[in-house]
């Protein structure tokens, strides 16, 4: 089973305009996926899928081009666990 380290997901800068960086650690080896949702829960974009080694930091770059200003949700899913944070896109 794969698990995320609690409170170890960060996004910067917030708010962002062109580029957002998301960093998180995964405690156990396994598959993960990172998705971007609108505030209604609709999938906007799949940002990354991959496999992580235990304790490895993952970094995902989010391109803000084509995204409307506003609030979004970024979810990292690994195994049965999911962590979600809010981000703000603003020109």
CSV table of C-alpha atoms in Angstrom, one decimal:
chain,number,residue,atom,x,y,z
A,1,UNK,CA,0.0,0.0,0.0
A,2,UNK,CA,1.2,3.5,-0.9
A,3,UNK,CA,0.7,6.3,1.5
A,4,UNK,CA,1.3,10.1,1.4
A,5,UNK,CA,3.2,11.8,4.2
A,6,UNK,CA,0.6,13.8,6.0
A,7,UNK,CA,0.9,17.6,5.6
A,8,UNK,CA,3.8,17.3,3.2
A,9,UNK,CA,2.2,18.6,0.0
A,10,UNK,CA,3.1,22.1,-0.9
A,11,UNK,CA,2.2,24.3,-3.9
A,12,UNK,CA,4.0,27.6,-4.8
A,13,UNK,CA,3.5,30.4,-5.7
A,14,UNK,CA,-0.1,30.9,-4.6
A,15,UNK,CA,-1.7,32.6,-6.3
A,16,UNK,CA,0.0,31.7,-9.6
A,17,UNK,CA,-0.3,33.0,-13.1
A,18,UNK,CA,1.9,31.0,-15.6
A,19,UNK,CA,3.5,28.2,-13.5
A,20,UNK,CA,2.8,26.5,-10.2
A,21,UNK,CA,5.1,24.0,-8.6
A,22,UNK,CA,3.6,21.1,-6.5
A,23,UNK,CA,5.9,19.0,-4.3
A,24,UNK,CA,4.9,16.0,-2.2
A,25,UNK,CA,6.5,12.9,-0.6
A,26,UNK,CA,5.3,9.4,-0.8
A,27,UNK,CA,6.2,7.1,2.1
A,28,UNK,CA,6.0,3.7,0.3
A,29,UNK,CA,6.9,2.6,-3.2
A,30,UNK,CA,4.0,2.4,-5.6
A,31,UNK,CA,1.9,4.2,-8.2
A,32,UNK,CA,0.5,7.7,-7.8
A,33,UNK,CA,-1.5,10.2,-9.9
A,34,UNK,CA,-2.0,13.9,-9.7
A,35,UNK,CA,-5.1,15.6,-11.1
A,36,UNK,CA,-6.4,19.2,-11.4
A,37,UNK,CA,-10.1,19.8,-10.8
A,38,UNK,CA,-12.4,22.8,-10.9
A,39,UNK,CA,-14.3,23.7,-7.7
A,40,UNK,CA,-17.3,21.7,-8.9
A,41,UNK,CA,-15.1,18.5,-8.9
A,42,UNK,CA,-14.9,18.2,-12.6
A,43,UNK,CA,-11.5,16.9,-13.9
A,44,UNK,CA,-9.7,19.7,-15.8
A,45,UNK,CA,-6.4,18.0,-16.4
A,46,UNK,CA,-4.4,14.9,-15.4
A,47,UNK,CA,-1.1,16.4,-14.4
A,48,UNK,CA,1.1,13.3,-13.7
A,49,UNK,CA,1.0,9.6,-13.2
A,50,UNK,CA,4.0,7.6,-12.1
A,51,UNK,CA,5.7,5.3,-9.7
A,52,UNK,CA,7.6,6.5,-6.7
A,53,UNK,CA,10.3,5.0,-4.5
A,54,UNK,CA,9.7,5.0,-0.8
A,55,UNK,CA,10.4,8.5,0.7
A,56,UNK,CA,11.0,10.0,-2.8
A,57,UNK,CA,9.9,13.6,-3.3
A,58,UNK,CA,7.8,14.3,-6.4
A,59,UNK,CA,7.7,17.6,-8.2
A,60,UNK,CA,5.0,18.5,-10.6
A,61,UNK,CA,4.9,21.7,-12.7
A,62,UNK,CA,1.4,23.0,-13.5
A,63,UNK,CA,1.2,25.2,-16.7
A,64,UNK,CA,-1.3,28.0,-16.1
A,65,UNK,CA,-1.8,28.8,-19.8
A,66,UNK,CA,-5.3,28.0,-20.8
A,67,UNK,CA,-6.7,28.0,-17.3
A,68,UNK,CA,-9.2,30.6,-16.3
A,69,UNK,CA,-8.6,32.7,-13.2
A,70,UNK,CA,-10.1,31.2,-10.1
A,71,UNK,CA,-9.8,28.5,-7.5
A,72,UNK,CA,-8.9,24.9,-8.4
A,73,UNK,CA,-8.3,21.6,-6.5
A,74,UNK,CA,-5.1,19.5,-6.9
A,75,UNK,CA,-5.4,15.9,-5.7
A,76,UNK,CA,-2.6,13.4,-5.2
A,77,UNK,CA,-3.9,9.8,-5.1
A,78,UNK,CA,-1.8,6.8,-4.1
A,79,UNK,CA,-3.3,3.5,-3.2
A,80,UNK,CA,-6.4,4.2,-1.1
A,81,UNK,CA,-5.2,7.6,0.1
A,82,UNK,CA,-5.9,11.0,-1.4
A,83,UNK,CA,-4.8,14.5,-0.4
A,84,UNK,CA,-6.3,17.6,-1.9
A,85,UNK,CA,-5.2,21.2,-1.7
A,86,UNK,CA,-6.7,24.4,-3.1
A,87,UNK,CA,-4.8,26.6,-5.5
A,88,UNK,CA,-5.6,30.0,-7.0
A,89,UNK,CA,-4.9,31.0,-10.6
A,90,UNK,CA,-4.7,34.8,-11.1
A,91,UNK,CA,-3.3,36.8,-13.9
